[in-house]
């Protein structure tokens, strides 16, 4: 297993270094393999760890089963976002996107397949790319972050085909309306913007913080998470976590959660959210809090639902954030165990 350690460090000091590294670790991103049996997690040191979900969930699992099967250095800085295609693991860091073949990773190989950098305005600009979104029908990848633009990349050719401009500040999150097809983006400017991928035009803007029922000026206007389900959107951050009807741009449910939320997703008839604090929150669409399930991290930055049909035995929710652990929920009621870097 490859790990990043200083060169020529005595064994005792190396162990101290690794312990300190784990103590100060943040896991920013997760992605499930195409087969559904493995989970990739990316941290603030630029490392990607691959965990075997099938081994960890086995009735014969041991403590070693909850450790990575391989760890490799992917970026010089944090791994802010990851997605998986049917063959590749794609990750984003400071100013660049890289890809690896899942088949090679699982053979303990970590040779990158390709890397690319969006066309930034100046060569001195190295903005964070902290959100990646696959558009399967177009075989394209959308990325966004510190340069306030959405960049579309053709996955077949590697070419950047367009840049969508409208945000006036850092973009935090992306979501796809597949039927439309439209992409939603949210960021520090407090706006959720809807983009028509056929015309590359902005078609709707919702400035969440301007709605009195959503506004929380003491937390700021930033949008840190969003998800969409057909005509509905849920978003949060500085403003309250809110369910919106997109066609009418109307907030329909304000969820009574004080802490800013960093990740949200629709799941069956529930909305799952996480952010400041150790809990995964389960919400009814009506706004009622169904459950708060505690995890092992003091704050959560990402949730991942493994719903790959090829591995129904690995159907789990995983949550990660401000620690070296990735919590695994085999059902939504409790944390079964934690994976650990």
XYZ file of C-alpha atoms in Angstrom, residues 27-341:
315
model
C -12.120 13.527 3.555
C -13.655 15.816 0.938
C -14.939 13.397 -1.675
C -16.205 9.891 -2.390
C -17.084 7.800 -5.436
C -18.351 4.233 -5.851
C -16.762 1.916 -8.429
C -18.832 0.836 -11.468
C -19.143 -2.679 -10.025
C -20.442 -1.252 -6.735
C -17.987 -3.245 -4.605
C -15.381 -0.539 -3.949
C -15.405 2.994 -2.567
C -12.853 5.694 -3.387
C -12.278 8.464 -0.849
C -10.134 11.567 -1.414
C -8.523 13.601 1.357
C -6.885 16.975 2.020
C -3.375 15.540 1.422
C -4.133 14.659 -2.200
C -4.453 10.939 -1.472
C -7.126 8.609 -2.809
C -7.870 5.468 -0.795
C -9.797 2.527 -2.239
C -11.864 0.491 0.217
C -13.433 -2.890 -0.487
C -17.070 -2.553 0.543
C -17.694 -6.231 -0.170
C -14.867 -7.275 2.187
C -15.895 -4.830 4.924
C -19.532 -5.971 4.750
C -18.680 -9.678 4.719
C -19.705 -11.810 7.692
C -16.023 -12.749 7.945
C -14.786 -9.143 7.982
C -11.867 -8.264 10.248
C -10.449 -4.884 11.269
C -8.050 -5.078 8.330
C -11.072 -5.323 6.005
C -11.935 -1.722 6.933
C -8.548 -0.401 5.783
C -7.760 0.663 2.194
C -6.785 -2.024 -0.288
C -4.681 0.615 -2.033
C -3.793 4.265 -1.368
C -2.071 6.509 -3.889
C -1.031 10.124 -4.318
C -3.452 11.671 -6.826
C -2.959 15.438 -6.499
C -0.509 17.821 -4.854
C -3.371 19.456 -2.966
C -6.766 18.272 -1.720
C -8.993 15.925 -3.735
C -12.107 18.094 -3.731
C -14.397 15.996 -5.906
C -14.620 12.596 -7.606
C -16.967 10.818 -10.013
C -16.894 7.394 -11.683
C -17.751 6.511 -15.266
C -18.283 2.906 -16.351
C -14.488 2.507 -16.592
C -12.753 5.480 -15.019
C -12.313 7.217 -11.683
C -12.106 10.977 -12.248
C -10.838 13.343 -9.556
C -10.429 17.101 -9.234
C -7.963 19.198 -7.254
C -6.346 22.604 -7.572
C -6.744 23.614 -11.205
C -6.698 20.138 -12.738
C -8.734 17.008 -13.379
C -7.201 13.515 -13.578
C -8.474 10.051 -14.423
C -7.493 6.472 -13.662
C -8.826 3.160 -14.955
C -10.715 1.338 -12.213
C -9.411 -2.000 -13.529
C -5.811 -0.819 -13.080
C -6.443 0.728 -9.656
C -7.817 -2.572 -8.381
C -4.639 -4.299 -9.574
C -2.799 -1.901 -7.212
C -1.767 0.346 -10.099
C -2.006 4.128 -9.854
C -0.758 5.332 -13.243
C -2.990 8.156 -14.387
C -4.863 7.707 -17.643
C -5.112 11.415 -18.442
C -5.037 14.851 -16.898
C -6.391 18.170 -18.098
C -6.766 21.777 -17.065
C -9.693 23.998 -18.066
C -8.918 27.103 -20.129
C -8.424 29.677 -17.408
C -8.207 33.384 -18.081
C -4.555 33.673 -17.028
C -1.736 31.189 -16.590
C -1.324 32.398 -12.992
C -4.843 31.330 -12.077
C -5.059 27.971 -10.308
C -8.585 27.864 -8.857
C -9.958 24.945 -6.906
C -12.136 22.556 -8.896
C -14.414 21.316 -6.183
C -17.430 20.024 -8.073
C -17.662 17.439 -10.853
C -20.829 16.297 -12.590
C -21.302 13.577 -15.216
C -23.797 14.132 -18.026
C -24.205 10.555 -19.321
C -26.358 11.366 -22.376
C -23.694 13.757 -23.670
C -20.740 11.666 -22.441
C -19.455 14.866 -20.900
C -18.118 16.141 -17.608
C -18.999 19.499 -16.047
C -16.602 21.034 -13.563
C -16.808 24.183 -11.488
C -15.078 25.958 -8.630
C -12.940 28.966 -7.943
C -13.048 30.699 -11.330
C -16.849 31.225 -11.121
C -17.512 29.337 -14.376
C -18.914 25.939 -15.389
C -16.646 24.164 -17.881
C -17.942 21.328 -20.072
C -15.504 18.652 -21.194
C -16.124 16.014 -23.870
C -14.999 12.752 -22.256
C -14.341 11.094 -25.616
C -12.011 13.763 -27.024
C -10.846 15.491 -23.849
C -11.746 18.863 -25.364
C -13.407 21.656 -23.413
C -16.467 22.597 -25.461
C -17.965 25.555 -23.585
C -17.823 27.740 -20.502
C -21.002 28.884 -18.769
C -20.632 32.317 -17.173
C -23.017 34.013 -14.793
C -21.864 33.421 -11.233
C -20.009 36.317 -9.651
C -18.236 34.265 -6.999
C -16.890 30.800 -6.176
C -19.110 27.858 -7.218
C -19.607 25.144 -4.595
C -22.031 22.606 -6.049
C -23.651 21.186 -9.182
C -26.715 19.017 -9.854
C -28.232 17.530 -13.016
C -31.834 17.587 -14.235
C -31.532 14.723 -16.677
C -34.899 15.062 -18.405
C -34.430 18.700 -19.387
C -31.344 18.504 -19.691
C -30.372 21.286 -17.331
C -27.611 21.797 -14.797
C -28.043 23.649 -11.525
C -25.137 25.431 -9.855
C -24.812 27.172 -6.502
C -22.094 29.242 -4.930
C -20.835 32.086 -2.790
C -22.929 34.705 -4.624
C -26.041 33.196 -3.024
C -27.642 32.229 -6.323
C -28.779 28.917 -7.750
C -28.552 29.177 -11.532
C -30.183 26.814 -14.036
C -28.421 26.257 -17.355
C -29.903 24.726 -20.507
C -27.217 22.381 -21.863
C -28.686 22.496 -25.372
C -28.288 26.258 -25.696
C -25.550 26.831 -23.070
C -27.725 29.643 -21.678
C -28.801 30.515 -18.165
C -32.561 30.037 -18.016
C -33.417 30.699 -14.364
C -31.860 32.322 -11.306
C -33.003 31.886 -7.718
C -31.312 34.225 -5.251
C -32.129 32.218 -2.151
C -30.930 34.717 0.455
C -33.375 37.358 -0.849
C -36.326 35.267 0.337
C -37.020 36.302 3.910
C -38.114 32.849 5.070
C -34.793 31.330 3.873
C -32.417 34.152 4.760
C -29.974 33.816 7.658
C -27.681 36.870 7.352
C -25.528 35.747 10.294
C -24.516 32.650 8.274
C -23.992 34.458 4.957
C -25.597 34.027 1.561
C -23.491 31.139 0.161
C -25.080 28.010 -1.295
C -23.043 24.981 -0.243
C -25.236 22.082 -1.376
C -28.057 21.339 -3.769
C -29.915 18.412 -5.316
C -32.766 18.124 -7.772
C -35.581 15.678 -8.478
C -37.526 16.648 -11.601
C -39.427 19.858 -10.760
C -38.063 20.057 -7.233
C -34.806 21.321 -5.783
C -33.385 21.341 -2.288
C -30.511 23.635 -1.378
C -28.796 25.059 1.674
C -25.671 26.615 3.111
C -25.786 30.030 4.715
C -29.543 30.259 4.008
C -31.798 27.608 5.541
C -32.076 24.196 3.934
C -35.117 24.682 1.699
C -37.231 22.655 -0.728
C -38.146 24.636 -3.862
C -40.655 24.181 -6.675
C -38.507 25.074 -9.664
C -41.201 26.000 -12.184
C -42.621 28.667 -9.892
C -39.332 29.526 -8.093
C -41.241 29.066 -4.845
C -39.829 27.846 -1.511
C -42.298 25.242 -0.234
C -40.584 23.755 2.843
C -38.052 25.336 5.208
C -36.248 22.617 7.163
C -35.638 23.560 10.826
C -31.878 22.978 10.834
C -29.688 25.690 12.334
C -26.294 24.392 11.237
C -25.218 25.123 7.631
C -25.530 22.029 5.446
C -22.730 20.907 3.109
C -24.359 17.953 1.312
C -27.946 17.080 0.450
C -29.599 14.372 -1.634
C -33.042 12.974 -2.428
C -33.531 9.350 -1.389
C -36.868 7.635 -2.007
C -39.418 9.782 -0.122
C -36.777 11.421 2.089
C -34.167 14.140 1.897
C -30.803 13.351 3.487
C -28.526 16.185 4.583
C -25.245 16.647 6.443
C -22.974 19.495 7.421
C -21.782 21.074 10.647
C -22.163 18.436 13.339
C -21.729 14.649 13.306
C -25.213 13.580 12.195
C -26.830 12.487 8.972
C -30.269 14.122 8.966
C -33.341 12.421 7.507
C -36.149 14.773 6.503
C -39.705 14.217 5.418
C -40.640 16.388 2.435
C -43.065 18.162 4.777
C -40.120 19.443 6.845
C -40.449 16.987 9.727
C -37.137 15.608 11.008
C -37.534 11.839 10.859
C -34.140 10.972 12.378
C -30.664 12.236 13.170
C -28.135 9.414 12.956
C -24.767 10.185 14.574
C -21.483 9.342 12.882
C -17.875 9.482 14.018
C -16.762 12.774 12.402
C -17.355 16.179 14.025
C -18.525 17.574 10.688
C -19.643 15.997 7.412
C -18.809 17.166 3.886
C -20.033 14.358 1.638
C -22.634 11.603 1.459
C -22.549 8.752 -1.041
C -25.387 6.329 -1.788
C -24.216 3.087 -3.351
C -27.128 1.986 -5.497
C -25.251 0.039 -8.161
C -27.558 -2.796 -9.283
C -24.546 -5.058 -9.874
C -23.836 -5.255 -6.125
C -27.089 -5.198 -4.118
C -25.216 -6.682 -1.136
C -23.149 -3.466 -0.990
C -26.104 -1.091 -0.930
C -24.985 1.356 1.764
C -24.834 5.040 2.629
C -21.366 6.395 3.426
C -20.577 9.712 5.102
C -17.233 11.490 5.428
C -15.807 14.805 6.549
C -13.535 16.172 9.244
C -11.725 12.970 10.192
C -9.838 10.059 8.654
C -12.955 7.859 8.903
C -15.715 7.092 6.419
C -18.873 5.971 8.200
C -20.914 3.135 6.692
C -24.680 2.882 7.249
C -26.133 -0.473 6.163
C -29.567 0.972 6.784
C -30.486 4.551 7.542
C -31.088 3.909 11.223
C -27.563 3.496 12.570
C -23.856 3.545 11.747
C -22.693 -0.053 11.237
C -18.937 0.637 11.226
C -16.290 3.011 9.881
C -13.662 2.633 7.198
C -10.384 4.376 7.996
C -7.394 5.753 6.066
